[in-house]
Amino acid sequence: MAKLCLCLTAKTIQRNLEILSKYRKNTDLVELRVDCLDPDERLYIRRFPELAGLPVILTIRRDVDGGHFAGGEGARVKLLANGLAFANTDSRYNYAYVDIEDDFEVPSLEEAARTFGTKIIRSCHSLNGFIENIPKKLKSMQRSGDEIVKIAVAVKSANDVLQVLKASKKITAQNKILICMGHYGIYTRILADRFGSYLSYASALSESEVPGAPGQMDISELAELYRVQKITNKTKVYGLIGYPLKASVSPWFFNTVFSLENTDAVYVPFPTDSINDILEIAEGLDVNGLSITVPYKEAIIPKLQKSSDMVQSIGACNTISRTEEGWHGDNTDCGGFSESLLNFINRKNLKYLKTTIVGAGGVARSVASEIHRMGGKALILNRTVYKAKNIASKYNFKWGGLDNQGIELMSKYNDIIIQTSSVGMEGYEASDPLDLYSFSGDEVVMDLIYVPPVTPFLKRAMSAGCRTINGYDMVIRQACMQYAHFTGTEIPQKVLSQFNSMGANTWNKIRSA
Ligand code: ATR
């Protein structure tokens, strides 16, 4: 079980204590980043452990290591000595830990720390270049058996994280902290226990003017959503692979459900640039199931040992579960989409209804297949026309471009319009892919995007008086189906009702906080 450490980076002692009092309930220990304090405030660090009332790490991070201490080494040693001086026989009044770098050579200071029970965290920060042989480095850093060895390395790919995971498995005897800084490494902060780390550092993101380190996550998110302090080697791990993974509702959905039903499980985002590396990482971390999102829904298929008929016929997979024979692929986008649409229009099928599908990517494949299965007819319009044709030909549907010619065809396919492209999604172009089309107000309009909740396309449809729905309902329905694939059971109805009563508004508030 990894401890959660609140990294305090305010300019004054008083402000740090205010932040700590707000987040104390989620905090096992704190790190006082003396380098972030105003110079005058640094004179008063000795009393901080007593004022904090929790174990404290004394850290004065140099600017070369990503900190803010720009003074000379002499001044830094003096400050560290001030922090450790006048040790009290009651250890609660002393710093519990002092962070000193691998190249720090002041034996008298280390001796003083050891004498009064202050543990040494021996750290190495690599901000601009990967450490080649991490196991060797970990071994060489440790000078005595009671030290905690810490490596924080900036990662630029999933492969960098894989090397760190391999190192953690090789060096099991040492007390250590392994952190992959940056977006590709966020899960090393959630699954700190699986990486063999003694603690995970977190910030109070809404309070701190200065972030503790690149990629450091919010303490409330780590403690309350991901329940990091409760993760052990028995915890079941699930997650989501894709890139960039910055606006997915799935971590909130799964972790809220696990917490409501009191299950020892966690769902983690795994941003990646390589399917092979992330699957090796998932196996190394003993991950049980993964959701797959953009841009890997098609690329994952050749990596699977088994896949459902639906995955094979559609050519898109969004759910993989680890079985004894290897990874098994399923598709829950299909079920989520049709359930959401049929429920919205209050029908059992799409017979006699004509539909336009906007876009011809991975999700459009699932949508087209379901419309066909439900007895509907469709026109597929896409910027790149041949992709629309590829999908449409499979089901005897019509196709066209997002141009005047394509729009003209819509006059016979406008009972329902389904927008599946990424246009309007947060992080993508905020425009309307169907701006050449004028809504009559009689169309049912579905946009599969849910971040933002109303895209320019959906807003225009609403203004014209159309009945509209965004992709939130679909994504939650498909996630319920994923839950069943992952765990072999349905979500208890009571838990689902509790979750649904929070509604999309709760998610939107959390997301934009
Ligand atoms: P997904 O798996 O979510 O469907 P995708 O496979 O990358 O994602 O597909 C994205 C869809 O959005 C495609 O239909 C794409 O059109 P192209 O096939 O022409 O690339 C569509 N799309 C993305 N940006 C677009 C834009 N600016 N204008 C119109 N369509 C766009």
PDB file of N, CA and C and ligand atoms in Angstrom, residues 294 297-298 359-364 382-384 387 402 420-423 429 433, ligand 1:
ATOM      1  N   VAL A 294      -9.886   6.135 -29.092  1.00  0.00           N
ATOM      2  CA  VAL A 294      -9.163   6.766 -30.197  1.00  0.00           C
ATOM      3  C   VAL A 294      -7.671   6.852 -29.864  1.00  0.00           C
ATOM      4  N   LYS A 297      -8.911   1.730 -31.799  1.00  0.00           N
ATOM      5  CA  LYS A 297     -10.021   0.764 -31.873  1.00  0.00           C
ATOM      6  C   LYS A 297      -9.857  -0.253 -33.004  1.00  0.00           C
ATOM      7  N   GLU A 298      -9.154   0.147 -34.048  1.00  0.00           N
ATOM      8  CA  GLU A 298      -8.916  -0.795 -35.147  1.00  0.00           C
ATOM      9  C   GLU A 298      -7.546  -1.474 -34.973  1.00  0.00           C
ATOM     10  N   GLY A 359     -19.556  11.198 -40.724  1.00  0.00           N
ATOM     11  CA  GLY A 359     -18.269  10.637 -40.305  1.00  0.00           C
ATOM     12  C   GLY A 359     -18.172   9.181 -40.720  1.00  0.00           C
ATOM     13  N   ALA A 360     -16.924   8.717 -40.912  1.00  0.00           N
ATOM     14  CA  ALA A 360     -16.716   7.324 -41.321  1.00  0.00           C
ATOM     15  C   ALA A 360     -15.477   6.748 -40.651  1.00  0.00           C
ATOM     16  N   GLY A 361     -15.321   7.061 -39.349  1.00  0.00           N
ATOM     17  CA  GLY A 361     -14.184   6.531 -38.582  1.00  0.00           C
ATOM     18  C   GLY A 361     -14.581   5.263 -37.845  1.00  0.00           C
ATOM     19  N   GLY A 362     -13.861   4.974 -36.752  1.00  0.00           N
ATOM     20  CA  GLY A 362     -14.083   3.749 -35.980  1.00  0.00           C
ATOM     21  C   GLY A 362     -15.493   3.656 -35.414  1.00  0.00           C
ATOM     22  N   VAL A 363     -15.998   4.740 -34.824  1.00  0.00           N
ATOM     23  CA  VAL A 363     -17.323   4.678 -34.208  1.00  0.00           C
ATOM     24  C   VAL A 363     -18.397   4.545 -35.285  1.00  0.00           C
ATOM     25  N   ALA A 364     -18.186   5.214 -36.419  1.00  0.00           N
ATOM     26  CA  ALA A 364     -19.176   5.143 -37.501  1.00  0.00           C
ATOM     27  C   ALA A 364     -19.372   3.698 -37.968  1.00  0.00           C
ATOM     28  N   ASN A 382     -19.005  11.724 -45.395  1.00  0.00           N
ATOM     29  CA  ASN A 382     -17.699  11.918 -44.744  1.00  0.00           C
ATOM     30  C   ASN A 382     -16.835  12.841 -45.581  1.00  0.00           C
ATOM     31  N   ARG A 383     -15.931  13.568 -44.870  1.00  0.00           N
ATOM     32  CA  ARG A 383     -14.997  14.459 -45.568  1.00  0.00           C
ATOM     33  C   ARG A 383     -14.216  13.660 -46.617  1.00  0.00           C
ATOM     34  N   THR A 384     -13.702  12.483 -46.209  1.00  0.00           N
ATOM     35  CA  THR A 384     -12.981  11.617 -47.152  1.00  0.00           C
ATOM     36  C   THR A 384     -13.990  10.598 -47.679  1.00  0.00           C
ATOM     37  N   LYS A 387     -13.912   6.575 -47.614  1.00  0.00           N
ATOM     38  CA  LYS A 387     -14.128   5.873 -46.328  1.00  0.00           C
ATOM     39  C   LYS A 387     -15.621   5.664 -46.090  1.00  0.00           C
ATOM     40  N   LEU A 402     -19.182  15.710 -47.513  1.00  0.00           N
ATOM     41  CA  LEU A 402     -19.833  16.754 -46.703  1.00  0.00           C
ATOM     42  C   LEU A 402     -19.949  18.033 -47.547  1.00  0.00           C
ATOM     43  N   THR A 420     -20.900  11.358 -35.867  1.00  0.00           N
ATOM     44  CA  THR A 420     -19.895  10.480 -35.244  1.00  0.00           C
ATOM     45  C   THR A 420     -18.469  11.016 -35.399  1.00  0.00           C
ATOM     46  N   SER A 421     -18.308  12.129 -36.098  1.00  0.00           N
ATOM     47  CA  SER A 421     -16.933  12.603 -36.341  1.00  0.00           C
ATOM     48  C   SER A 421     -16.402  13.316 -35.102  1.00  0.00           C
ATOM     49  N   SER A 422     -15.112  13.650 -35.114  1.00  0.00           N
ATOM     50  CA  SER A 422     -14.520  14.330 -33.948  1.00  0.00           C
ATOM     51  C   SER A 422     -14.681  15.844 -34.019  1.00  0.00           C
ATOM     52  N   VAL A 423     -15.356  16.342 -35.047  1.00  0.00           N
ATOM     53  CA  VAL A 423     -15.507  17.798 -35.189  1.00  0.00           C
ATOM     54  C   VAL A 423     -16.436  18.329 -34.083  1.00  0.00           C
ATOM     55  N   GLU A 429     -11.255  20.778 -33.702  1.00  0.00           N
ATOM     56  CA  GLU A 429     -11.848  21.956 -34.334  1.00  0.00           C
ATOM     57  C   GLU A 429     -13.284  22.184 -33.810  1.00  0.00           C
ATOM     58  N   PRO A 433     -19.712  20.150 -38.642  1.00  0.00           N
ATOM     59  CA  PRO A 433     -19.369  19.390 -39.856  1.00  0.00           C
ATOM     60  C   PRO A 433     -20.494  19.399 -40.895  1.00  0.00           C
TER      61      PRO A 433
HETATM   62  P1  ATR B   1     -13.330   7.485 -34.171  1.00  0.00           P
HETATM   63  O1  ATR B   1     -12.690   6.173 -33.900  1.00  0.00           O
HETATM   64  O2  ATR B   1     -13.693   8.227 -32.898  1.00  0.00           O
HETATM   65  O3  ATR B   1     -14.471   7.416 -35.118  1.00  0.00           O
HETATM   66  P2  ATR B   1     -11.553   8.324 -36.243  1.00  0.00           P
HETATM   67  O4  ATR B   1     -11.516   6.926 -36.733  1.00  0.00           O
HETATM   68  O5  ATR B   1     -10.244   9.066 -36.116  1.00  0.00           O
HETATM   69  O6  ATR B   1     -12.191   8.408 -34.803  1.00  0.00           O
HETATM   70  O7  ATR B   1     -12.580   9.154 -37.161  1.00  0.00           O
HETATM   71  C1  ATR B   1     -12.752  10.509 -37.065  1.00  0.00           C
HETATM   72  C2  ATR B   1     -13.853  10.966 -38.014  1.00  0.00           C
HETATM   73  O8  ATR B   1     -13.966  12.399 -37.897  1.00  0.00           O
HETATM   74  C3  ATR B   1     -13.565  10.684 -39.478  1.00  0.00           C
HETATM   75  O9  ATR B   1     -14.775  10.453 -40.147  1.00  0.00           O
HETATM   76  C4  ATR B   1     -12.947  12.003 -39.948  1.00  0.00           C
HETATM   77  O10 ATR B   1     -13.069  12.268 -41.344  1.00  0.00           O
HETATM   78  P3  ATR B   1     -11.937  11.757 -42.377  1.00  0.00           P
HETATM   79  O11 ATR B   1     -12.233  10.307 -42.600  1.00  0.00           O
HETATM   80  O12 ATR B   1     -12.137  12.600 -43.568  1.00  0.00           O
HETATM   81  O13 ATR B   1     -10.615  11.988 -41.703  1.00  0.00           O
HETATM   82  C5  ATR B   1     -13.809  12.972 -39.202  1.00  0.00           C
HETATM   83  N1  ATR B   1     -13.157  14.302 -39.129  1.00  0.00           N
HETATM   84  C6  ATR B   1     -12.112  14.633 -38.372  1.00  0.00           C
HETATM   85  N2  ATR B   1     -11.805  15.945 -38.550  1.00  0.00           N
HETATM   86  C7  ATR B   1     -12.692  16.435 -39.462  1.00  0.00           C
HETATM   87  C8  ATR B   1     -12.913  17.711 -40.043  1.00  0.00           C
HETATM   88  N3  ATR B   1     -12.164  18.755 -39.714  1.00  0.00           N
HETATM   89  N4  ATR B   1     -13.932  17.846 -40.892  1.00  0.00           N
HETATM   90  C9  ATR B   1     -14.732  16.797 -41.211  1.00  0.00           C
HETATM   91  N5  ATR B   1     -14.567  15.554 -40.694  1.00  0.00           N
HETATM   92  C10 ATR B   1     -13.567  15.375 -39.827  1.00  0.00           C
END
